[in-house]
Amino acid sequence: MTNDWKTLAEAKKKSVDELIPQEWRIPTEIKSNVLGLHETFGILNEKEIAITKNYKVKELLSKIASKELSSVEVATAFSKRAAISTQLTNCCTELLFKEAIERAKWLDDYLEENGQVFGPLHGLPISVKDSHFIKGVDSTVGYVSFIGNKAKITDDAAVVKILRDLGAVIHVKTNVPTTMMTGDSENNIFGRTLNPNNLKLTAGGSSGGEASLVKQRGSLIGIGTDIAGSIRIPSLSCGVYGIRPTAHRFPFEGNQSPTRENALCPISVVSGPIAHDLEDLNFVLDLILNHSNASKYCHDMLPIPWNSKIELPSTIKVGVVLECDSVPIQPPLKRIIKEAVSKLDKNSNFEIIYLKGFPSYKEGWATAFKLFISDPKDESIANIFKSGEPMINSLSKGGMEVYGPPPKIPDEIFELVSKKNEIKNKWIDLFNEHDLDVILAPGAPHTASPHDDFGIAPYTTVWNLVDFPAMVIPFGAVDKEIDQYDDVKIDYCPCTAPSYDKEVYHGGPGHVQLICRTLQDEKLLKIAELTDKVLNKAI
């Protein structure tokens, strides 16, 4: 690989930017909140604004099936909105507009000739994280040394195959951080993804492009991945819904890894959906997991159909983790979590139990991190240096050296796996002791931070470590009139919580995270639906 990494990166970015038609280009640079601006440039006509702004997934699909809207009209509208979104926030990588509209034309012809839709997602544009393979398209995942790797991609990712079988249209791939292991989606090819709520805040990582695009309604549903919070961190940063399913429940096969395949790390990376609406997320999960070819396309997927009709107990017992002493959370988020718990406590469907004596998030994070760096070749970092490109700021300033060298194989790996199992058993004991249905906890020590300051991710990573399904629900916002920051220092990481700037943080999304036990994904979604109604729809 040549050392002229800038030339390679610039050529790749230019080749993608040129796929945006001239008439879809925005006229000026925007430097603040971009929500609401998409309709102001004259790029979207009134019908396209309505298509992208006014419907949930089922409503949109119904209009396509009835021929009130064509698949081409819908694909064009969302392609335009995605083009605007990526110009505003740098959220997309590969732009598949031409292919999407060609696919939509085929779907329209199919409907006309057969008198019925091709599948239950007929004509719905869906975005996927850059790591998901699409034949003939790069999956650089932010590495300059991976530019051109489409030559090695001989098949689509399992979830892409399923989505196409269901009738969906893939119109874009979305941006990630180099290594896919930081809370800020930046790389030296496509640049930094921005938070549409406030461009000075991170969009999160590693599925930051996906969450940013979904928040802007450039896609109603997107597919991300998560090994330490990479779906939930962007979701809580941007204010959308995102779920980390139990490992092997959702199809994952066909993703570009930043490191060696079949590494010894016993923490599974999973794919999962990010959505603008919780009903949409549940609908698409049901279709994907009940697809007849799902386990054929993904060999290690558990053959467990999605059961959307699961019944909840009359009273849902919620174990609340306000914060872990070793990983304190910032005052704005603490207020938001307390407000959420108060709302649930006043609703007869919920019983609140404040948890004490739960496992240390510090210990969980340290165990997980050691397992993440268990590859002695450290290829996720080595792949950066192959091109001569520099390390992005969120990697270089993270202070990861405090955790020491990678574990020695095999002795320390065995010890870490034993610790992992011990931590999981302690959480299961808590569920059993209090007969809990769900745990409610923060998803991070703070809300969306300024760029490169997100820091570590103990409040999401612990659930990857123990393989519990977990999801983020947006709720509340930072309020500059009442909220303060403490600049809390976490005792085992040189990262500090970002300094509070009232103007920067004001209006940033709040959230809650819900967690159920392994394989209770359907229960988690049912509880999330009821929780969302209480928190955001005032029932």
Coordinates of C-alpha atoms in Angstrom, one line a residue:
M1 CA 0.0 0.0 0.0
T2 CA 1.4 3.4 -1.0
N3 CA 2.2 5.8 1.8
D4 CA 0.3 8.6 0.0
W5 CA -2.8 7.9 2.0
K6 CA -4.3 11.3 1.5
T7 CA -4.4 10.9 -2.3
L8 CA -6.2 7.5 -1.9
A9 CA -8.6 8.8 0.7
E10 CA -9.4 12.0 -1.3
A11 CA -10.0 10.0 -4.5
K12 CA -12.3 7.7 -2.7
K13 CA -14.3 10.5 -1.1
K14 CA -14.5 12.4 -4.4
S15 CA -15.8 9.3 -6.2
V16 CA -18.6 9.0 -3.7
D17 CA -19.5 12.7 -3.6
E18 CA -19.8 12.7 -7.4
L19 CA -22.7 10.3 -7.1
I20 CA -24.8 13.1 -5.7
P21 CA -26.6 14.7 -8.7
Q22 CA -25.9 18.4 -9.1
E23 CA -29.6 19.2 -8.5
W24 CA -29.5 17.5 -5.1
R25 CA -26.6 19.6 -3.8
I26 CA -27.3 22.0 -1.0
P27 CA -26.1 25.6 -1.6
T28 CA -24.4 26.5 1.7
E29 CA -22.5 25.1 4.7
I30 CA -24.6 24.7 7.8
K31 CA -23.1 25.1 11.3
S32 CA -25.8 24.4 13.8
N33 CA -28.9 22.2 14.3
V34 CA -29.9 20.8 10.9
L35 CA -33.3 19.3 11.8
G36 CA -36.0 21.0 9.8
L37 CA -33.6 22.3 7.1
H38 CA -34.0 19.4 4.7
E39 CA -37.2 20.9 3.3
T40 CA -35.8 24.4 2.8
F41 CA -33.4 23.9 -0.1
G42 CA -35.9 23.3 -2.8
I43 CA -34.5 19.8 -3.5
L44 CA -37.4 17.8 -2.1
N45 CA -40.8 18.6 -3.7
E46 CA -44.0 18.7 -1.6
K47 CA -44.8 15.1 -2.3
E48 CA -41.3 14.0 -1.4
I49 CA -41.3 15.9 1.8
A50 CA -44.6 14.2 2.8
I51 CA -43.2 10.7 1.8
T52 CA -40.1 11.1 4.0
K53 CA -41.7 13.0 6.9
N54 CA -45.2 12.0 7.5
Y55 CA -45.4 8.2 7.7
K56 CA -44.4 5.3 9.8
V57 CA -43.2 2.2 7.9
K58 CA -46.5 0.3 7.8
E59 CA -48.3 3.4 6.5
L60 CA -45.8 4.0 3.8
L61 CA -45.8 0.3 2.7
S62 CA -49.6 0.4 2.5
K63 CA -49.5 3.4 0.2
I64 CA -47.0 1.6 -2.0
A65 CA -49.0 -1.6 -2.1
S66 CA -52.2 0.3 -3.0
K67 CA -50.2 2.2 -5.8
E68 CA -51.0 5.5 -4.2
L69 CA -47.2 5.9 -4.2
S70 CA -44.7 4.1 -6.5
S71 CA -41.6 2.5 -5.2
V72 CA -39.6 4.8 -7.5
E73 CA -41.2 7.9 -5.9
V74 CA -40.4 6.6 -2.4
A75 CA -36.8 5.5 -3.3
T76 CA -36.2 8.9 -5.0
A77 CA -37.5 10.8 -2.0
F78 CA -35.4 9.0 0.5
S79 CA -32.3 9.1 -1.7
K80 CA -32.7 12.8 -2.0
R81 CA -33.2 13.2 1.8
A82 CA -30.1 10.9 2.4
A83 CA -28.1 13.1 0.0
I84 CA -29.1 16.2 1.8
S85 CA -28.4 14.5 5.2
T86 CA -24.9 13.4 4.3
Q87 CA -24.1 16.9 3.0
L88 CA -25.2 18.3 6.3
T89 CA -23.8 15.7 8.7
N90 CA -21.4 13.5 6.7
C91 CA -23.4 10.4 7.7
C92 CA -23.1 8.3 4.5
T93 CA -20.3 6.4 2.9
E94 CA -21.4 4.5 -0.2
L95 CA -24.3 6.2 -2.1
L96 CA -26.4 3.6 -3.9
F97 CA -29.0 6.0 -5.4
K98 CA -28.8 4.7 -8.9
E99 CA -29.1 1.1 -7.8
A100 CA -31.9 1.9 -5.4
I101 CA -34.0 3.6 -8.1
E102 CA -33.4 0.7 -10.5
R103 CA -34.5 -1.7 -7.9
A104 CA -37.6 0.4 -7.2
K105 CA -38.5 0.4 -10.9
W106 CA -38.2 -3.4 -10.9
L107 CA -40.5 -3.6 -7.9
D108 CA -43.1 -1.3 -9.5
D109 CA -43.0 -3.5 -12.6
Y110 CA -43.5 -6.6 -10.5
L111 CA -46.5 -5.1 -8.7
E112 CA -48.0 -4.1 -12.0
E113 CA -47.5 -7.5 -13.6
N114 CA -48.4 -9.7 -10.6
G115 CA -51.0 -7.6 -8.8
Q116 CA -49.3 -8.1 -5.5
V117 CA -46.2 -6.9 -3.7
F118 CA -42.9 -8.7 -3.9
G119 CA -42.6 -9.0 -0.2
P120 CA -43.8 -7.3 3.1
L121 CA -41.1 -4.6 2.8
H122 CA -41.9 -3.9 -0.9
G123 CA -40.3 -0.6 -1.9
L124 CA -39.1 0.5 1.6
P125 CA -35.6 2.2 1.5
I126 CA -33.4 0.8 4.3
S127 CA -29.8 1.9 5.1
V128 CA -27.0 -0.3 6.4
K129 CA -23.8 0.4 8.3
D130 CA -20.7 0.4 6.1
S131 CA -19.4 -2.9 7.6
H132 CA -22.2 -4.9 5.9
F133 CA -21.1 -6.4 2.7
I134 CA -22.9 -5.5 -0.6
K135 CA -21.4 -7.2 -3.6
G136 CA -19.5 -4.8 -5.8
V137 CA -19.3 -2.1 -3.1
D138 CA -16.4 -1.3 -0.8
S139 CA -16.7 -1.9 3.0
T140 CA -13.7 0.2 4.1
V141 CA -15.0 0.7 7.7
G142 CA -12.8 3.8 7.7
Y143 CA -9.5 2.2 6.8
V144 CA -7.6 3.8 3.9
S145 CA -5.9 0.4 3.5
F146 CA -9.3 -1.2 2.9
I147 CA -10.2 1.1 -0.1
G148 CA -10.9 -1.2 -3.1
N149 CA -11.8 -4.2 -1.0
K150 CA -15.0 -4.7 -3.0
A151 CA -12.8 -6.9 -5.2
K152 CA -12.8 -9.4 -2.3
I153 CA -16.6 -9.1 -1.5
T154 CA -18.2 -12.0 -3.4
D155 CA -21.6 -12.0 -1.7
D156 CA -24.1 -9.7 0.2
A157 CA -24.4 -9.7 4.0
A158 CA -27.0 -12.1 5.3
V159 CA -29.3 -9.2 6.5
V160 CA -29.0 -7.5 3.1
K161 CA -30.1 -10.7 1.4
I162 CA -33.1 -11.0 3.8
L163 CA -34.1 -7.4 3.3
R164 CA -34.0 -7.8 -0.4
D165 CA -36.0 -11.0 -0.2
L166 CA -38.6 -9.0 1.8
G167 CA -38.8 -6.4 -0.9
A168 CA -36.6 -3.6 0.7
V169 CA -34.4 -1.2 -1.2
I170 CA -30.9 -0.5 0.0
H171 CA -30.1 3.1 -0.8
V172 CA -27.0 4.0 1.2
K173 CA -24.3 2.7 3.5
T174 CA -23.4 4.7 6.6
N175 CA -20.3 6.1 8.3
V176 CA -18.2 4.6 11.1
P177 CA -15.0 5.4 13.1
T178 CA -11.8 3.8 12.2
T179 CA -11.6 0.4 14.1
M180 CA -15.4 0.7 14.9
M181 CA -14.3 1.0 18.6
T182 CA -14.9 4.6 19.6
G183 CA -17.8 6.9 20.4
D184 CA -17.1 9.3 17.6
S185 CA -17.7 8.3 14.0
E186 CA -14.7 9.8 12.2
N187 CA -12.2 8.4 9.7
N188 CA -9.7 9.7 7.3
I189 CA -11.7 8.8 4.2
F190 CA -15.2 10.1 4.8
G191 CA -14.5 12.5 7.7
R192 CA -16.6 13.0 10.8
T193 CA -20.3 12.3 11.1
L194 CA -22.1 15.1 12.9
N195 CA -25.0 15.1 15.3
P196 CA -28.1 16.6 13.6
N197 CA -29.4 17.9 16.9
N198 CA -26.3 20.0 17.3
L199 CA -23.3 19.8 15.0
K200 CA -20.9 20.5 17.9
L201 CA -21.9 17.1 19.5
T202 CA -20.8 13.6 18.6
A203 CA -23.2 11.4 16.7
G204 CA -21.8 8.5 18.6
G205 CA -20.0 5.4 17.4
S206 CA -19.6 3.1 15.9
S207 CA -23.0 3.2 14.1
G208 CA -22.9 7.0 14.2
G209 CA -23.7 7.5 10.5
E210 CA -26.8 5.2 10.8
A211 CA -28.2 7.0 13.8
S212 CA -27.6 10.5 12.3
L213 CA -29.3 9.5 9.1
V214 CA -32.3 7.9 10.8
K215 CA -32.7 11.0 13.0
Q216 CA -32.9 13.1 9.8
R217 CA -35.4 10.7 8.3
G218 CA -33.0 9.9 5.5
S219 CA -34.0 6.4 6.4
L220 CA -36.7 5.2 8.7
I221 CA -34.9 2.0 9.5
G222 CA -31.1 1.3 9.5
I223 CA -29.0 -1.7 10.4
G224 CA -26.0 -1.2 12.7
T225 CA -23.7 -3.4 14.7
D226 CA -22.8 -3.5 18.4
I227 CA -20.0 -5.1 20.4
A228 CA -19.6 -2.5 23.1
G229 CA -22.5 -0.1 22.6
S230 CA -22.1 0.7 18.9
I231 CA -25.9 0.7 18.2
R232 CA -27.0 2.2 21.6
I233 CA -24.3 5.0 21.9
P234 CA -25.3 6.6 18.5
S235 CA -29.0 6.1 19.3
L236 CA -28.7 7.9 22.7
S237 CA -26.5 10.6 21.1
C238 CA -28.9 11.3 18.3
G239 CA -32.2 10.6 20.0
V240 CA -33.5 7.5 18.2
Y241 CA -34.3 3.9 19.1
G242 CA -31.7 1.2 18.9
I243 CA -31.5 -2.4 20.1
R244 CA -28.5 -4.7 20.8
P245 CA -30.1 -8.2 20.4
T246 CA -29.0 -11.3 22.1
A247 CA -26.0 -12.8 20.2
H248 CA -27.0 -15.0 17.2
R249 CA -30.6 -13.9 17.2
F250 CA -30.2 -11.3 14.4
P251 CA -28.3 -12.2 11.2
F252 CA -24.7 -11.0 11.3
E253 CA -22.8 -13.0 8.7
G254 CA -21.2 -11.0 6.0
N255 CA -19.6 -8.1 7.8
Q256 CA -16.1 -6.5 7.4
S257 CA -14.1 -7.0 10.6
P258 CA -11.5 -4.5 11.7
T259 CA -9.4 -7.4 13.0
R260 CA -8.8 -11.1 12.3
E261 CA -11.8 -13.4 11.9
N262 CA -12.3 -16.1 14.5
A263 CA -10.4 -14.1 17.2
L264 CA -10.4 -15.5 20.7
C265 CA -12.6 -12.7 22.1
P266 CA -15.7 -14.5 23.5
I267 CA -17.9 -11.3 23.2
S268 CA -19.9 -11.5 20.1
V269 CA -20.5 -8.5 17.8
V270 CA -24.1 -8.4 16.7
S271 CA -26.2 -6.6 14.1
G272 CA -29.4 -4.9 15.0
P273 CA -31.8 -2.2 13.9
I274 CA -31.9 1.5 14.6
A275 CA -35.2 3.3 13.9
H276 CA -37.0 6.6 14.1
D277 CA -40.0 4.9 15.7
L278 CA -40.3 1.9 18.1
E279 CA -43.2 0.4 16.2
D280 CA -41.2 0.4 13.0
L281 CA -38.2 -1.3 14.8
N282 CA -40.4 -4.1 16.2
F283 CA -42.1 -4.6 12.8
V284 CA -38.8 -5.0 11.0
L285 CA -37.4 -7.3 13.7
D286 CA -40.4 -9.6 13.4
L287 CA -40.0 -9.8 9.6
I288 CA -36.2 -10.4 9.6
L289 CA -36.1 -13.0 12.3
N290 CA -39.1 -14.9 10.9
H291 CA -37.7 -15.0 7.4
S292 CA -37.7 -18.6 6.1
N293 CA -34.1 -18.3 4.8
A294 CA -32.6 -16.4 7.8
S295 CA -30.6 -19.3 9.2
K296 CA -29.7 -20.4 5.7
Y297 CA -28.1 -17.1 5.0
C298 CA -26.5 -16.8 8.5
H299 CA -25.1 -20.1 9.6
D300 CA -24.6 -19.3 13.3
M301 CA -28.1 -17.7 13.7
L302 CA -30.2 -19.3 16.4
P303 CA -33.4 -20.8 14.7
I304 CA -35.7 -19.1 17.2
P305 CA -38.6 -17.3 15.5
W306 CA -39.6 -13.9 16.7
N307 CA -42.7 -14.1 18.9
S308 CA -44.4 -10.7 18.8
K309 CA -47.4 -12.0 20.7
I310 CA -45.5 -12.6 24.0
E311 CA -47.6 -11.7 27.0
L312 CA -46.3 -9.4 29.8
P313 CA -47.0 -9.8 33.5
S314 CA -49.7 -7.5 34.9
T315 CA -47.1 -5.6 36.8
I316 CA -43.6 -5.2 35.3
K317 CA -40.9 -5.2 37.9
V318 CA -38.2 -2.7 37.0
G319 CA -34.8 -2.8 38.6
V320 CA -33.3 0.6 38.5
V321 CA -29.5 1.4 38.3
L322 CA -29.2 5.1 38.8
E323 CA -25.4 5.0 38.6
C324 CA -22.4 2.9 39.6
D325 CA -20.2 4.6 42.1
S326 CA -17.0 3.8 40.1
V327 CA -18.6 5.3 37.0
P328 CA -20.6 8.3 38.1
I329 CA -23.0 9.9 35.6
Q330 CA -23.3 13.6 34.9
P331 CA -26.1 15.7 36.5
P332 CA -28.2 16.3 33.3
L333 CA -28.5 12.6 32.6
K334 CA -29.1 11.7 36.3
R335 CA -32.0 14.2 36.3
I336 CA -33.4 12.7 33.1
I337 CA -33.2 9.1 34.5
K338 CA -34.9 10.1 37.7
E339 CA -37.7 11.8 35.8
A340 CA -38.2 8.7 33.7
V341 CA -38.3 6.5 36.8
S342 CA -40.8 8.9 38.5
K343 CA -43.1 8.6 35.5
L344 CA -43.0 4.9 35.5
D345 CA -43.5 4.7 39.3
K346 CA -46.7 6.6 38.9
N347 CA -48.0 4.2 36.3
S348 CA -49.8 1.1 37.7
N349 CA -48.2 -1.2 35.1
F350 CA -44.7 -0.8 36.7
E351 CA -43.2 -1.6 40.1
I352 CA -39.9 0.2 40.7
I353 CA -37.1 -1.5 42.7
Y354 CA -33.8 0.4 43.2
L355 CA -30.9 -2.0 42.9
K356 CA -28.0 -2.1 45.3
G357 CA -25.0 -4.4 45.4
F358 CA -25.0 -4.9 41.6
P359 CA -21.7 -5.8 39.8
S360 CA -19.2 -3.1 39.3
Y361 CA -19.3 -1.4 35.9
K362 CA -15.6 -0.7 36.4
E363 CA -14.9 -4.4 36.6
G364 CA -17.2 -5.2 33.7
W365 CA -15.6 -2.6 31.5
A366 CA -12.0 -3.7 32.4
T367 CA -12.8 -7.3 31.8
A368 CA -14.4 -6.6 28.4
F369 CA -11.7 -4.3 27.3
K370 CA -9.0 -6.9 28.0
L371 CA -10.9 -9.4 25.9
F372 CA -11.3 -6.8 23.1
I373 CA -7.5 -6.5 22.8
S374 CA -6.8 -10.2 23.1
D375 CA -5.5 -10.4 19.5
P376 CA -1.7 -10.5 19.9
K377 CA -1.3 -9.1 16.4
D378 CA -3.6 -6.2 17.2
E379 CA -4.8 -6.0 13.6
S380 CA -7.5 -3.4 14.3
I381 CA -4.6 -0.9 14.9
A382 CA -2.2 -2.5 12.5
N383 CA -4.6 -1.9 9.6
I384 CA -4.4 1.8 10.3
F385 CA -0.6 1.9 9.8
K386 CA -0.6 -0.2 6.6
S387 CA -1.5 2.9 4.6
G388 CA 0.5 5.4 6.6
E389 CA -2.7 7.3 7.7
P390 CA -2.7 8.8 11.2
M391 CA -4.8 7.6 14.0
I392 CA -8.1 9.6 14.5
N393 CA -8.3 11.7 17.7
S394 CA -10.9 9.7 19.5
L395 CA -8.5 6.7 19.4
S396 CA -5.3 8.5 20.1
K397 CA -6.6 10.5 23.1
G398 CA -8.5 7.7 24.8
G399 CA -5.8 6.8 27.2
M400 CA -6.2 3.1 26.7
E401 CA -2.7 2.5 27.8
V402 CA -3.9 2.5 31.4
Y403 CA -5.2 -1.0 30.9
G404 CA -1.8 -2.5 30.2
P405 CA -0.7 -4.9 27.5
P406 CA -3.0 -7.5 25.8
P407 CA -3.7 -10.6 27.9
K408 CA -1.3 -13.5 27.6
I409 CA -2.7 -16.4 25.8
P410 CA -4.1 -18.8 27.0
D411 CA -3.8 -18.3 30.8
E412 CA -5.2 -14.8 31.1
I413 CA -7.9 -15.4 28.5
F414 CA -9.2 -18.3 30.7
E415 CA -9.2 -16.0 33.7
L416 CA -11.0 -13.3 31.8
V417 CA -13.6 -15.7 30.6
S418 CA -14.1 -16.9 34.1
K419 CA -14.5 -13.4 35.3
K420 CA -17.0 -12.7 32.5
N421 CA -19.1 -15.7 33.6
E422 CA -18.9 -14.7 37.2
I423 CA -20.2 -11.2 36.4
K424 CA -23.1 -12.7 34.3
N425 CA -24.1 -15.0 37.1
K426 CA -24.2 -12.0 39.5
W427 CA -26.6 -10.1 37.2
I428 CA -28.7 -13.2 36.9
D429 CA -28.8 -13.6 40.6
L430 CA -30.1 -10.0 40.9
F431 CA -32.9 -10.7 38.4
N432 CA -33.8 -13.8 40.4
E433 CA -33.5 -12.2 43.8
H434 CA -36.0 -9.4 42.9
D435 CA -38.0 -11.4 40.3
L436 CA -37.2 -8.6 37.8
D437 CA -38.6 -8.3 34.4
V438 CA -36.2 -5.6 33.2
I439 CA -33.4 -3.4 34.3
L440 CA -33.4 0.4 33.6
A441 CA -30.0 2.1 33.6
P442 CA -28.1 4.9 31.9
G443 CA -26.6 4.1 28.5
A444 CA -23.5 6.2 29.2
P445 CA -22.0 8.4 31.9
H446 CA -23.4 11.5 30.1
T447 CA -25.4 12.6 27.1
A448 CA -23.9 13.2 23.6
S449 CA -20.5 14.9 24.2
P450 CA -18.4 17.3 22.1
H451 CA -16.4 15.6 19.4
D452 CA -13.7 13.1 20.6
D453 CA -14.8 13.4 24.2
F454 CA -17.2 10.5 24.6
G455 CA -14.7 8.4 26.4
I456 CA -15.3 4.9 27.6
A457 CA -18.5 2.9 27.4
P458 CA -19.1 0.9 30.6
Y459 CA -22.9 1.4 30.7
T460 CA -23.3 -0.3 27.4
T461 CA -20.4 -2.8 27.3
V462 CA -21.4 -4.7 30.4
W463 CA -24.5 -6.0 28.6
N464 CA -22.4 -7.2 25.6
L465 CA -20.1 -8.9 28.1
V466 CA -23.0 -10.9 29.7
D467 CA -25.0 -11.1 26.4
F468 CA -28.2 -9.5 27.6
P469 CA -30.4 -7.8 25.0
A470 CA -30.4 -4.0 25.6
M471 CA -32.0 -1.1 24.0
V472 CA -32.1 2.7 24.1
I473 CA -35.3 4.8 24.2
P474 CA -35.0 8.6 23.7
F475 CA -36.5 10.6 26.6
G476 CA -36.0 14.2 27.7
A477 CA -33.2 16.6 26.9
V478 CA -30.4 18.6 28.5
D479 CA -31.8 22.0 29.8
K480 CA -29.3 24.8 30.1
E481 CA -31.5 26.6 32.7
I482 CA -31.3 23.8 35.3
D483 CA -28.5 21.4 34.4
Q484 CA -24.9 21.5 35.4
Y485 CA -21.8 19.3 34.7
D486 CA -19.4 18.2 37.4
D487 CA -16.4 17.3 35.2
V488 CA -16.3 14.0 36.9
K489 CA -13.1 12.0 36.6
I490 CA -13.4 8.3 36.3
D491 CA -10.8 6.8 38.6
Y492 CA -9.5 4.1 36.1
C493 CA -9.5 6.2 32.9
P494 CA -7.7 9.4 32.2
C495 CA -10.7 10.5 30.1
T496 CA -12.9 13.0 32.0
A497 CA -16.5 13.8 31.4
P498 CA -16.6 16.7 28.9
S499 CA -16.6 20.2 30.3
Y500 CA -20.1 21.6 30.4
D501 CA -21.0 24.4 28.0
K502 CA -24.6 25.4 28.3
E503 CA -25.0 26.4 24.7
V504 CA -23.4 23.3 23.3
Y505 CA -25.3 20.8 25.5
H506 CA -28.7 22.5 25.6
G507 CA -31.3 20.4 23.9
G508 CA -29.1 17.4 23.5
P509 CA -31.1 14.2 23.7
G510 CA -31.7 12.3 26.9
H511 CA -32.4 8.6 27.1
V512 CA -33.0 5.5 29.2
Q513 CA -31.6 2.0 28.5
L514 CA -33.6 -1.1 29.1
I515 CA -32.1 -4.6 29.6
C516 CA -33.5 -8.1 29.8
R517 CA -32.0 -11.5 30.3
T518 CA -30.4 -13.5 27.5
L519 CA -32.9 -14.5 24.7
Q520 CA -35.7 -12.3 26.2
D521 CA -35.5 -10.0 23.2
E522 CA -39.3 -10.1 22.6
K523 CA -40.0 -9.3 26.2
L524 CA -37.6 -6.4 26.0
L525 CA -39.4 -5.0 23.0
K526 CA -42.8 -5.4 24.6
I527 CA -41.7 -3.6 27.8
A528 CA -40.0 -1.0 25.7
E529 CA -43.2 -0.3 23.9
L530 CA -45.1 0.3 27.1
T531 CA -42.3 2.3 28.6
D532 CA -42.1 4.5 25.5
K533 CA -45.9 5.2 25.8
V534 CA -45.5 6.2 29.4
L535 CA -42.4 8.4 28.9
N536 CA -43.1 9.9 25.5
K537 CA -46.8 9.7 24.8
A538 CA -48.2 10.6 28.3
I539 CA -50.4 7.6 29.0

